[in-house]
mmCIF file of C-alpha atoms and ligand atoms in Angstrom:
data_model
loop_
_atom_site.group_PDB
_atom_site.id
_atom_site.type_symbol
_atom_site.label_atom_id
_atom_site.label_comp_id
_atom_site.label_asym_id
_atom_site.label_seq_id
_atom_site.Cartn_x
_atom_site.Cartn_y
_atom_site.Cartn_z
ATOM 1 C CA UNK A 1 -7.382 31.532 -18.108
ATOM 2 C CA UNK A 2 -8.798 29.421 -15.073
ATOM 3 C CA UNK A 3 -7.542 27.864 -12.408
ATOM 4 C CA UNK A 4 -8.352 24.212 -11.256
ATOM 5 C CA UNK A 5 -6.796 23.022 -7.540
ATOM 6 C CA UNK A 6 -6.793 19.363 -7.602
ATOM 7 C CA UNK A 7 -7.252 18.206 -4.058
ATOM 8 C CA UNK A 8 -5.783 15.443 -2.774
ATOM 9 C CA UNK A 9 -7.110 13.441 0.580
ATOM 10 C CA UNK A 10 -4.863 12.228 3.130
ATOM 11 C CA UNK A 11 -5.725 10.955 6.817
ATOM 12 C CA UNK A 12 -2.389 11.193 9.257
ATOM 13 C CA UNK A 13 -2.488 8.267 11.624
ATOM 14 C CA UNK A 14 -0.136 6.873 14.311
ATOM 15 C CA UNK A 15 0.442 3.374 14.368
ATOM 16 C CA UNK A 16 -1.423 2.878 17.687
ATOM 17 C CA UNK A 17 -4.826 4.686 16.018
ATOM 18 C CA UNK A 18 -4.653 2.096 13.384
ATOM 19 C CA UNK A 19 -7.297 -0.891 13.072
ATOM 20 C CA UNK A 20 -5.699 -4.220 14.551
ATOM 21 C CA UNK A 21 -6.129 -5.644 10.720
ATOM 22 C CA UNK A 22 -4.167 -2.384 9.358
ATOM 23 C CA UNK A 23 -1.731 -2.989 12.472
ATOM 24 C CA UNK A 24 -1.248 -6.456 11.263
ATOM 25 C CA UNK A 25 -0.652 -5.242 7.470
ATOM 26 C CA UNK A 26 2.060 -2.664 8.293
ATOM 27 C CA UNK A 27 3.622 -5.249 10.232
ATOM 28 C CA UNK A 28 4.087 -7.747 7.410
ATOM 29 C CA UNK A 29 5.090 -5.065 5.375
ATOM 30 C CA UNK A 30 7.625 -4.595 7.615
ATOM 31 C CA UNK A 31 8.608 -7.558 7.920
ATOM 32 C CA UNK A 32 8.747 -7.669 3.637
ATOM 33 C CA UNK A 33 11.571 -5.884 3.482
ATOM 34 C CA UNK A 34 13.811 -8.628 5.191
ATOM 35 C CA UNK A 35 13.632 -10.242 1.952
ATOM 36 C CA UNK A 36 14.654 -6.573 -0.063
ATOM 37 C CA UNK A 37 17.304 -7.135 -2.343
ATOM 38 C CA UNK A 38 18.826 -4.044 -2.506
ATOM 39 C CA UNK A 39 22.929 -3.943 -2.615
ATOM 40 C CA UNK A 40 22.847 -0.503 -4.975
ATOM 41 C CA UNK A 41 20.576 1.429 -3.021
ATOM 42 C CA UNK A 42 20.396 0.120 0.191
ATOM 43 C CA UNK A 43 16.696 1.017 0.489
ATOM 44 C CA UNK A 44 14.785 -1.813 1.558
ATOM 45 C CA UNK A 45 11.095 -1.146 0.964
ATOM 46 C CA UNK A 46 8.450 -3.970 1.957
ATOM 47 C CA UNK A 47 5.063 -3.573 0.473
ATOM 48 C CA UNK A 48 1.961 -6.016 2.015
ATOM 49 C CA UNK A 49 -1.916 -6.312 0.756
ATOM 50 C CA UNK A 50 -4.883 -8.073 1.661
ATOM 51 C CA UNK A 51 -7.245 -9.261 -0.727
ATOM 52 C CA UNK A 52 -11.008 -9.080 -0.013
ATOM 53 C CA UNK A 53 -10.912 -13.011 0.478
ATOM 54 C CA UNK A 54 -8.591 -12.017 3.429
ATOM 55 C CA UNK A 55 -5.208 -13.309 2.025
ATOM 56 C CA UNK A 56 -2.108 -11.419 2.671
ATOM 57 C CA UNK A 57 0.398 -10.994 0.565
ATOM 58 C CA UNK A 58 4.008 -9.774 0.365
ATOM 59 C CA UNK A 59 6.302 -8.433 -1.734
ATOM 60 C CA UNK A 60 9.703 -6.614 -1.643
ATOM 61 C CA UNK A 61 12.035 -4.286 -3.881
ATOM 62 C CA UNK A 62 14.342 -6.752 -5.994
ATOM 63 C CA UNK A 63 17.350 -4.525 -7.825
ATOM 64 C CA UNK A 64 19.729 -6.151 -10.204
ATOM 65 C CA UNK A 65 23.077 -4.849 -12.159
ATOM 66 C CA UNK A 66 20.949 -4.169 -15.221
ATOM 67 C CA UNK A 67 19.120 -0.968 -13.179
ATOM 68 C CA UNK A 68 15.834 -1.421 -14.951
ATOM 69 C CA UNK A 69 15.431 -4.061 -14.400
ATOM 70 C CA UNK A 70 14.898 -4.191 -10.963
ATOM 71 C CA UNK A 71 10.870 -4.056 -9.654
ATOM 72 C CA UNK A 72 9.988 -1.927 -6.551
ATOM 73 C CA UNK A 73 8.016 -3.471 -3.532
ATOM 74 C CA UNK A 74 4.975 -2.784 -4.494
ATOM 75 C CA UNK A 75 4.812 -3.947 -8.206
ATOM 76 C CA UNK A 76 6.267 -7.418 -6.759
ATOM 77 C CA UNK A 77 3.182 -7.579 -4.290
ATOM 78 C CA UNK A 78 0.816 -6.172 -6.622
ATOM 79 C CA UNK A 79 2.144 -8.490 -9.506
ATOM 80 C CA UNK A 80 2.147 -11.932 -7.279
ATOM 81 C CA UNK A 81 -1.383 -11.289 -6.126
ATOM 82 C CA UNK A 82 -2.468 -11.168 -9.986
ATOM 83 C CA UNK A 83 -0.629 -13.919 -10.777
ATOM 84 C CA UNK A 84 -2.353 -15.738 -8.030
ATOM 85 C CA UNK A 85 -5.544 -14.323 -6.936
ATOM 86 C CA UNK A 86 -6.435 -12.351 -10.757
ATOM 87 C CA UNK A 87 -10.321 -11.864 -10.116
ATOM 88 C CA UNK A 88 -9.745 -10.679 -5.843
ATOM 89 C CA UNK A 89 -9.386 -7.088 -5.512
ATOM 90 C CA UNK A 90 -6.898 -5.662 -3.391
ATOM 91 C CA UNK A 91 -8.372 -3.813 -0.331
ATOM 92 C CA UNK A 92 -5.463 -2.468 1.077
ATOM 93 C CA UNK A 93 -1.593 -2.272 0.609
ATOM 94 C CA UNK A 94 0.813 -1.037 3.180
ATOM 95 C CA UNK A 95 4.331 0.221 2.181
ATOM 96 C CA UNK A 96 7.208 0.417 4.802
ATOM 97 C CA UNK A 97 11.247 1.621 3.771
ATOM 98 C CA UNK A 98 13.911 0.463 6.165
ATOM 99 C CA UNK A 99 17.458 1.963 5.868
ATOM 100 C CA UNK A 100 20.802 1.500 8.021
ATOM 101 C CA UNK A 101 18.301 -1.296 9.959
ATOM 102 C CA UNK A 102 15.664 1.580 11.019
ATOM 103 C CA UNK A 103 12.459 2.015 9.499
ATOM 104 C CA UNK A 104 12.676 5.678 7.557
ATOM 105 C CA UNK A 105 11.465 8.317 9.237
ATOM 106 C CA UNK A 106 8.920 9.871 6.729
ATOM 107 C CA UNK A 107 6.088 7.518 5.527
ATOM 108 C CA UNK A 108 7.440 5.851 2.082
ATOM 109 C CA UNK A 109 5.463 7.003 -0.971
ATOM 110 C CA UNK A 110 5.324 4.786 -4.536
ATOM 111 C CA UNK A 111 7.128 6.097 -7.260
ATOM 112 C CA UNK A 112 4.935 7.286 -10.506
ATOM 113 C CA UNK A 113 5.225 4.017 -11.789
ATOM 114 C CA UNK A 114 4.221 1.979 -9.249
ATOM 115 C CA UNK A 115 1.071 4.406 -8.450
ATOM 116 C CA UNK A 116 0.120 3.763 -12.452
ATOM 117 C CA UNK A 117 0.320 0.239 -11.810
ATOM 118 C CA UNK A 118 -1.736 0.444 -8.562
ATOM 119 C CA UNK A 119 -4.310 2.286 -9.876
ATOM 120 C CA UNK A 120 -4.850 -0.358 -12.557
ATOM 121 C CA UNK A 121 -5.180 -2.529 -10.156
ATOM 122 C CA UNK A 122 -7.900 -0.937 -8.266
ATOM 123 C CA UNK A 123 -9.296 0.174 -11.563
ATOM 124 C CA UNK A 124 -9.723 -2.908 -12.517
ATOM 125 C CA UNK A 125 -11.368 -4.205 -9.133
ATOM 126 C CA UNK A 126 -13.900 -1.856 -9.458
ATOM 127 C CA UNK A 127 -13.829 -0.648 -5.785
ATOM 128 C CA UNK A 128 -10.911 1.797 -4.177
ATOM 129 C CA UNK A 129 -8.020 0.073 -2.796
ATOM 130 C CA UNK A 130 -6.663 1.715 0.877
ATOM 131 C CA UNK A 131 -3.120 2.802 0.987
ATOM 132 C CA UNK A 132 -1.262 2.968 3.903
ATOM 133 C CA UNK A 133 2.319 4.806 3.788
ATOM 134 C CA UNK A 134 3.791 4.008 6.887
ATOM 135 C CA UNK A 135 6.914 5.610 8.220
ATOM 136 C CA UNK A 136 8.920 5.367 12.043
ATOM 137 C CA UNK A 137 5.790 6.810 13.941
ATOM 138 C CA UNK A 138 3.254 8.133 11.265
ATOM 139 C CA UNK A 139 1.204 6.256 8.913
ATOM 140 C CA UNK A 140 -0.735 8.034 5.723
ATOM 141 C CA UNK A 141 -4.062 6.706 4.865
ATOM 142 C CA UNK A 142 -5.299 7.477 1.610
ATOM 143 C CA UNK A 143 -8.808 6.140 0.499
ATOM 144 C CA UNK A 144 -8.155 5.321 -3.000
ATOM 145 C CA UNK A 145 -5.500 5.145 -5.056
ATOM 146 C CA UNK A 146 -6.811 8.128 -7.102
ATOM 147 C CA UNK A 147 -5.553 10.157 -4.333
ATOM 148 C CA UNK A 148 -1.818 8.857 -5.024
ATOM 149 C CA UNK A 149 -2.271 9.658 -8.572
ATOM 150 C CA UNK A 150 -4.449 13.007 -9.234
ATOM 151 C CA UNK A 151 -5.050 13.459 -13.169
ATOM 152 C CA UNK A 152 -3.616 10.267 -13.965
ATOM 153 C CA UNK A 153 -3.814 8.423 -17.757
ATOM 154 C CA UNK A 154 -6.823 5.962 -17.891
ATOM 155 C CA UNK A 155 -8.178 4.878 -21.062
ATOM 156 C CA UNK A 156 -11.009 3.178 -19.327
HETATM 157 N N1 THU B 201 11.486 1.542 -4.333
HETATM 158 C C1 THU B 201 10.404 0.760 -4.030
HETATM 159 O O1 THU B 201 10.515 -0.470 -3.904
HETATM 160 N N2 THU B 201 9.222 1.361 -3.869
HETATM 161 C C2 THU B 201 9.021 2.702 -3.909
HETATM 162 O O2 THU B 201 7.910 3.149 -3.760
HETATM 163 C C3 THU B 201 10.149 3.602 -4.168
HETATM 164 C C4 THU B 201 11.418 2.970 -4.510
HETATM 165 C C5 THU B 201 12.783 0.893 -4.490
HETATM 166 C C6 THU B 201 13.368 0.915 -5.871
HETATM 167 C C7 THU B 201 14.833 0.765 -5.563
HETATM 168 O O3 THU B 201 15.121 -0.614 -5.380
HETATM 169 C C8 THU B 201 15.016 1.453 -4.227
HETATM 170 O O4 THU B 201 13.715 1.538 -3.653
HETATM 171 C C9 THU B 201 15.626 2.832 -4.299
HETATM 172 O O5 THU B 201 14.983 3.626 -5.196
#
């Protein structure tokens, strides 16, 4: 029997150390989740990207009484910029979670799906998308995708 670590990179920033462009993406993101619809959970997440072209985009968690079928922040973002932009890669996405009107403490991390549907994303792109978790006063920066998702399914 062997062993095999899988090693996962992750830069800690505070929102102050960020680049004004990152700054400006965790803001939006922020500001996303005024448009959460969330009456089951009350978790509002906000999710923001820029393309490469230098759009930005939004997107926010949108629950319904049917539980599934609800779409988290990210998949909304991630799913209106290839509806509208389907041949600009994503360079970054920021994801923010606001509950009882604060931003949550601890940066706010994708769920499993959401991290298979991001890495699709960058897959297809070609080039690593950034991903900033942001929480109150620390923001996770991780490179590419592949560090959300270690050993993930690809058929590519
Ligand atoms: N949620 C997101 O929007 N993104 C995540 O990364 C995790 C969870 C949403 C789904 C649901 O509306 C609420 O947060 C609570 O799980």
């Amino acid at each position: 029997m062997k062993e095999k670590n899988v090693v996962t990179k992750i830069q800690v920033y505070s929102y102050t150390e960020l680049t004004d462009d990152d700054k400006k993406l965790v803001d939006l993101a922020k500001e996303a989740t005024n448009a959460s619809y969330a009456p089951y959970s009350h978790f509002h997440v906000g999710a923001a990207l820029r393309l490469e072209n230098g759009v930005m985009i939004k997107g926010a968690n949108q629950e319904n009484a049917a539980f599934p079928a609800g779409l988290c922040a990210e998949r909304s973002a991630c799913f209106n910029a290839g509806s509208n932009y389907p041949d600009v890669p994503i360079e970054t996405i920021a994801v923010i979670a606001v509950q009882n009107g604060e931003v949550v403490e601890d940066p706010c991390s994708p769920c499993g799906v959401c991290r298979q549907a991001l890495l699709e994303f960058e897959t297809r792109a070609g080039k690593p998308m950034q991903v900033l978790l942001a929480g109150r006063d620390t923001i996770y920066r991780l490179q590419s995708v592949k560090d959300l998702l270690p050993l993930s399914f690809t058929e590519f």
